[in-house]
Structures are given as C-alpha cells and as structure tokens.
GROMACS .gro file of C-alpha atoms in nm:
model
  206
    1MET     CA    1  -7.917   3.049   5.579
    2ILE     CA    2  -7.728   2.697   5.493
    3ILE     CA    3  -7.517   2.531   5.748
    4GLY     CA    4  -7.217   2.319   5.589
    5ALA     CA    5  -6.959   2.128   5.710
    6GLU     CA    6  -6.715   2.422   5.665
    7ALA     CA    7  -6.882   2.706   5.630
    8LYS     CA    8  -7.223   2.876   5.663
    9ILE     CA    9  -7.407   3.047   5.400
   10GLU     CA   10  -7.638   3.366   5.376
   11PHE     CA   11  -7.851   3.453   5.117
   12LYS     CA   12  -7.920   3.821   5.046
   13GLU     CA   13  -8.104   4.043   4.812
   14ASN     CA   14  -7.789   4.074   4.593
   15GLU     CA   15  -7.496   3.907   4.782
   16VAL     CA   16  -7.390   3.574   4.922
   17ILE     CA   17  -7.185   3.579   5.293
   18LYS     CA   18  -6.974   3.298   5.321
   19GLU     CA   19  -6.796   3.256   5.672
   20ARG     CA   20  -6.602   2.976   5.771
   21ILE     CA   21  -6.738   2.749   6.092
   22LYS     CA   22  -6.454   2.737   6.356
   23LYS     CA   23  -6.388   2.367   6.455
   24GLY     CA   24  -6.344   2.281   6.809
   25TYR     CA   25  -6.164   1.985   6.791
   26ARG     CA   26  -5.867   2.249   6.623
   27LEU     CA   27  -5.612   2.447   6.892
   28LYS     CA   28  -5.798   2.756   6.891
   29GLU     CA   29  -5.459   2.941   6.715
   30LEU     CA   30  -5.408   2.665   6.488
   31ASP     CA   31  -5.807   2.674   6.394
   32GLU     CA   32  -5.809   3.055   6.328
   33ARG     CA   33  -5.489   3.039   6.091
   34ILE     CA   34  -5.637   2.723   5.899
   35ARG     CA   35  -5.934   2.933   5.823
   36ARG     CA   36  -5.780   3.282   5.769
   37SER     CA   37  -5.609   3.084   5.534
   38ARG     CA   38  -5.849   2.901   5.338
   39THR     CA   39  -6.049   3.217   5.343
   40LYS     CA   40  -5.806   3.376   5.179
   41ARG     CA   41  -5.704   3.119   4.863
   42GLU     CA   42  -6.052   3.090   4.797
   43ALA     CA   43  -6.083   3.510   4.712
   44ARG     CA   44  -5.731   3.440   4.560
   45ILE     CA   45  -5.853   3.191   4.346
   46MET     CA   46  -6.228   3.326   4.226
   47ALA     CA   47  -6.031   3.713   4.185
   48GLU     CA   48  -5.769   3.488   3.916
   49ALA     CA   49  -6.094   3.294   3.792
   50SER     CA   50  -6.249   3.568   3.702
   51ARG     CA   51  -5.931   3.744   3.515
   52ILE     CA   52  -5.876   3.478   3.281
   53GLY     CA   53  -6.240   3.528   3.167
   54VAL     CA   54  -6.382   3.229   3.361
   55ARG     CA   55  -6.733   3.352   3.533
   56VAL     CA   56  -6.766   3.337   3.876
   57PRO     CA   57  -6.934   3.556   4.133
   58LYS     CA   58  -6.765   3.848   4.210
   59ILE     CA   59  -6.567   3.937   4.553
   60ILE     CA   60  -6.703   4.274   4.710
   61GLU     CA   61  -6.538   4.213   4.996
   62VAL     CA   62  -6.281   3.957   5.238
   63ASP     CA   63  -6.301   3.962   5.585
   64GLU     CA   64  -5.958   3.765   5.695
   65GLU     CA   65  -6.024   3.860   6.049
   66ASN     CA   66  -6.383   3.687   6.046
   67CYS     CA   67  -6.318   3.413   5.796
   68ARG     CA   68  -6.590   3.586   5.558
   69ILE     CA   69  -6.585   3.656   5.196
   70ARG     CA   70  -6.911   3.926   5.087
   71MET     CA   71  -6.939   3.825   4.722
   72GLU     CA   72  -7.231   3.882   4.437
   73ARG     CA   73  -7.506   3.660   4.414
   74ILE     CA   74  -7.571   3.502   4.091
   75HIS     CA   75  -7.963   3.469   4.030
   76GLY     CA   76  -7.967   3.197   3.812
   77GLU     CA   77  -8.072   2.790   3.797
   78ASN     CA   78  -7.867   2.574   3.978
   79LEU     CA   79  -7.827   2.327   3.668
   80ARG     CA   80  -7.791   2.012   3.816
   81ASP     CA   81  -8.178   2.120   3.907
   82VAL     CA   82  -8.250   2.200   3.514
   83MET     CA   83  -8.037   2.041   3.322
   84ASP     CA   84  -8.305   1.719   3.272
   85SER     CA   85  -8.548   1.929   3.134
   86MET     CA   86  -8.335   2.035   2.855
   87SER     CA   87  -8.242   1.894   2.527
   88LEU     CA   88  -7.882   1.765   2.396
   89GLU     CA   89  -7.882   2.023   2.135
   90GLU     CA   90  -7.929   2.291   2.444
   91LEU     CA   91  -7.693   2.114   2.674
   92SER     CA   92  -7.401   2.120   2.405
   93PRO     CA   93  -7.278   2.419   2.395
   94ILE     CA   94  -7.297   2.453   2.823
   95PHE     CA   95  -7.079   2.173   2.849
   96ARG     CA   96  -6.839   2.288   2.560
   97LYS     CA   97  -6.807   2.612   2.797
   98VAL     CA   98  -6.797   2.431   3.108
   99GLY     CA   99  -6.470   2.224   2.941
  100GLU     CA  100  -6.320   2.559   2.838
  101TYR     CA  101  -6.335   2.744   3.175
  102ILE     CA  102  -6.144   2.421   3.310
  103GLY     CA  103  -5.929   2.421   3.104
  104LEU     CA  104  -5.848   2.770   3.151
  105LEU     CA  105  -5.842   2.679   3.530
  106HIS     CA  106  -5.625   2.416   3.508
  107SER     CA  107  -5.391   2.629   3.257
  108ARG     CA  108  -5.330   2.848   3.547
  109ASP     CA  109  -5.283   2.534   3.785
  110ILE     CA  110  -5.605   2.628   3.963
  111ILE     CA  111  -5.790   2.316   4.060
  112HIS     CA  112  -6.184   2.332   4.192
  113GLY     CA  113  -6.183   2.058   4.419
  114ASP     CA  114  -6.574   1.995   4.400
  115LEU     CA  115  -6.663   1.968   4.008
  116THR     CA  116  -7.055   1.896   4.002
  117THR     CA  117  -7.354   1.986   3.847
  118GLY     CA  118  -7.449   2.170   4.144
  119ASN     CA  119  -7.158   2.406   4.182
  120LEU     CA  120  -7.314   2.559   3.821
  121ILE     CA  121  -7.574   2.809   3.778
  122LEU     CA  122  -7.716   2.875   3.437
  123LYS     CA  123  -7.823   3.234   3.414
  124ASP     CA  124  -7.955   3.406   3.087
  125GLY     CA  125  -7.765   3.119   2.899
  126GLU     CA  126  -7.419   3.158   3.067
  127ILE     CA  127  -7.307   2.933   3.285
  128TRP     CA  128  -7.088   3.007   3.614
  129ILE     CA  129  -6.908   2.799   3.880
  130ILE     CA  130  -6.916   2.859   4.222
  131ASP     CA  131  -6.854   2.698   4.562
  132PHE     CA  132  -6.409   2.722   4.569
  133GLY     CA  133  -6.420   2.696   4.839
  134LEU     CA  134  -6.196   2.338   4.816
  135ALA     CA  135  -6.004   2.509   4.538
  136PHE     CA  136  -5.654   2.553   4.558
  137PHE     CA  137  -5.344   2.514   4.341
  138SER     CA  138  -5.144   2.271   4.209
  139PRO     CA  139  -4.945   2.217   3.913
  140ARG     CA  140  -4.989   1.847   3.943
  141ILE     CA  141  -5.098   1.605   3.650
  142GLU     CA  142  -5.314   1.408   3.890
  143ASP     CA  143  -5.494   1.689   4.056
  144LYS     CA  144  -5.611   1.792   3.757
  145ALA     CA  145  -5.708   1.440   3.647
  146VAL     CA  146  -5.900   1.395   3.962
  147ASP     CA  147  -6.064   1.720   3.890
  148LEU     CA  148  -6.188   1.599   3.613
  149HIS     CA  149  -6.230   1.279   3.713
  150LEU     CA  150  -6.490   1.379   4.057
  151LEU     CA  151  -6.736   1.606   3.714
  152LYS     CA  152  -6.754   1.272   3.544
  153GLU     CA  153  -6.863   1.036   3.816
  154ALA     CA  154  -7.074   1.305   3.937
  155LEU     CA  155  -7.231   1.314   3.611
  156ARG     CA  156  -7.275   0.936   3.569
  157SER     CA  157  -7.467   0.899   3.893
  158ARG     CA  158  -7.678   1.210   3.900
  159HIS     CA  159  -7.741   1.252   3.495
  160PRO     CA  160  -7.713   0.828   3.414
  161ASN     CA  161  -7.924   0.880   3.067
  162TYR     CA  162  -7.686   1.160   2.860
  163TRP     CA  163  -7.375   1.191   3.098
  164GLU     CA  164  -7.155   1.058   2.803
  165ASP     CA  165  -7.274   1.353   2.595
  166CYS     CA  166  -7.216   1.573   2.860
  167PHE     CA  167  -6.854   1.484   2.979
  168ASN     CA  168  -6.781   1.426   2.600
  169TRP     CA  169  -6.814   1.815   2.548
  170VAL     CA  170  -6.687   1.891   2.815
  171ILE     CA  171  -6.335   1.763   2.709
  172GLU     CA  172  -6.403   1.931   2.339
  173GLY     CA  173  -6.384   2.256   2.564
  174TYR     CA  174  -6.088   2.155   2.791
  175LYS     CA  175  -5.889   2.085   2.497
  176GLU     CA  176  -5.961   2.416   2.313
  177LYS     CA  177  -5.792   2.642   2.655
  178PHE     CA  178  -5.556   2.359   2.832
  179GLU     CA  179  -5.261   2.268   2.630
  180GLY     CA  180  -5.151   1.965   2.896
  181TRP     CA  181  -5.484   1.793   2.809
  182GLU     CA  182  -5.357   1.475   2.669
  183LYS     CA  183  -5.133   1.399   2.951
  184VAL     CA  184  -5.422   1.500   3.244
  185LEU     CA  185  -5.676   1.252   3.008
  186GLU     CA  186  -5.419   1.004   3.031
  187ARG     CA  187  -5.369   1.012   3.373
  188MET     CA  188  -5.736   1.049   3.407
  189LYS     CA  189  -5.757   0.703   3.269
  190GLU     CA  190  -5.504   0.519   3.508
  191ILE     CA  191  -5.720   0.685   3.769
  192GLU     CA  192  -6.019   0.534   3.657
  193GLU     CA  193  -5.828   0.189   3.619
  194ARG     CA  194  -5.709   0.221   3.996
  195GLY     CA  195  -6.057   0.246   4.112
  196ARG     CA  196  -6.172  -0.031   3.907
  197TYR     CA  197  -5.886  -0.274   4.088
  198ARG     CA  198  -6.000  -0.162   4.406
  199ARG     CA  199  -6.343  -0.237   4.324
  200ARG     CA  200  -6.269  -0.592   4.202
  201SER     CA  201  -6.031  -0.681   4.491
  202ARG     CA  202  -6.311  -0.568   4.772
  203LYS     CA  203  -6.521  -0.787   4.605
  204ASN     CA  204  -6.253  -1.086   4.538
  205PHE     CA  205  -6.185  -1.022   4.947
  206LYS     CA  206  -6.567  -1.056   5.029
   0.00000   0.00000   0.00000
C-alpha cells in the first residue's frame, strides 16, 4: 500500500484501489463533499480519456460514498525507471504517442495536472497514462501550457541527457492531435520567460 498526501493506494493482483484520505483540518461536511467531488471527477475524466482513445486503467467501480475507485492494474514498467536503459530509437515512438495522448486530452479540455515519466507505464510496447488525481476540465490555454511545461521540467530534471529529444517528440505527437497547439506552445514560452524573470529577480534581490 502507498499512502500519499491525497489518497492511499492498495495494489491487488489485477486491480488497484484508490481511496481519498480524510482531512482533519477541514470541516467534516466540507471534507466529504470535496473528496466525493474529486473522486467523481477523476473517474469521469478517466472514462472520457478512455473513450477518446487514450490508454488509461479501466474503471471497475466508483464508490462515491467512501471516496474510493477500483480500477484495472496495469502490469507494466514505470517509464521513469526504465527509459535510461533504452535507446533513442526505442524512445522516439513512445514519446510521440505520449504527445498524441496529451493532444487528445487537451482537445477535450482535460488537464492531467501531473504529467511526469513517473505517471507513464510501459506495457508490451504500449504506453499508458495513470494517476488522474489532480486532473480537471479547463478550456484555458494557460492550463494546457502548464500541463506541457510540467512534463518538460520533469524530463529536464529527471533525464537530463536526452530530455530535449524526448520533449520534441512529445510536441510532434501533440501537434497531430490538437489543433490549438500553436497558442499552447506560445503560452508555454511565456510561462518559461516568467519563470526565468522570477529567478533573476530573486538572485538580484539576494
């Protein structure tokens, strides 16, 4: 079992049970309402993602009363743990597919919210996206740009030797599936500039 900040996750042979944790610092009624709402939203987003062709774990059961989701367990390898041993030729189609999936999600205004190689599972040559706990619906270009920016930063920090190739392949796939890609990439550049400006400001202040 894994216990995180928002949920505890129990692994069984062929399924995963995710239950949102009660927050003692919130009023009981408010906490229940928030946890139920987020549980329902996560399940809805995963169902929609599957419907549009994104590989995600299949939902088995949603227990809104207990803020619990039972879903298919994907018996594969975490991409974060295996990609350093893979060649660029092997990684290229994988990250293009990741980009296609993100493009499909964004075309339906689905923001994953935690796009990292730790939330990508490789099974039999196919890639799966997991952990939609922070996902939400949004038509905003800013939110889509932040989604991509988070993946870029995760690649840069975790896989510094070839992150640029991998992210370029992501963008290639993204462009194929999301018509609004130009505005998103333009906004992502603005986000990166804002980040550089804040870092320079803090450095000058010190």
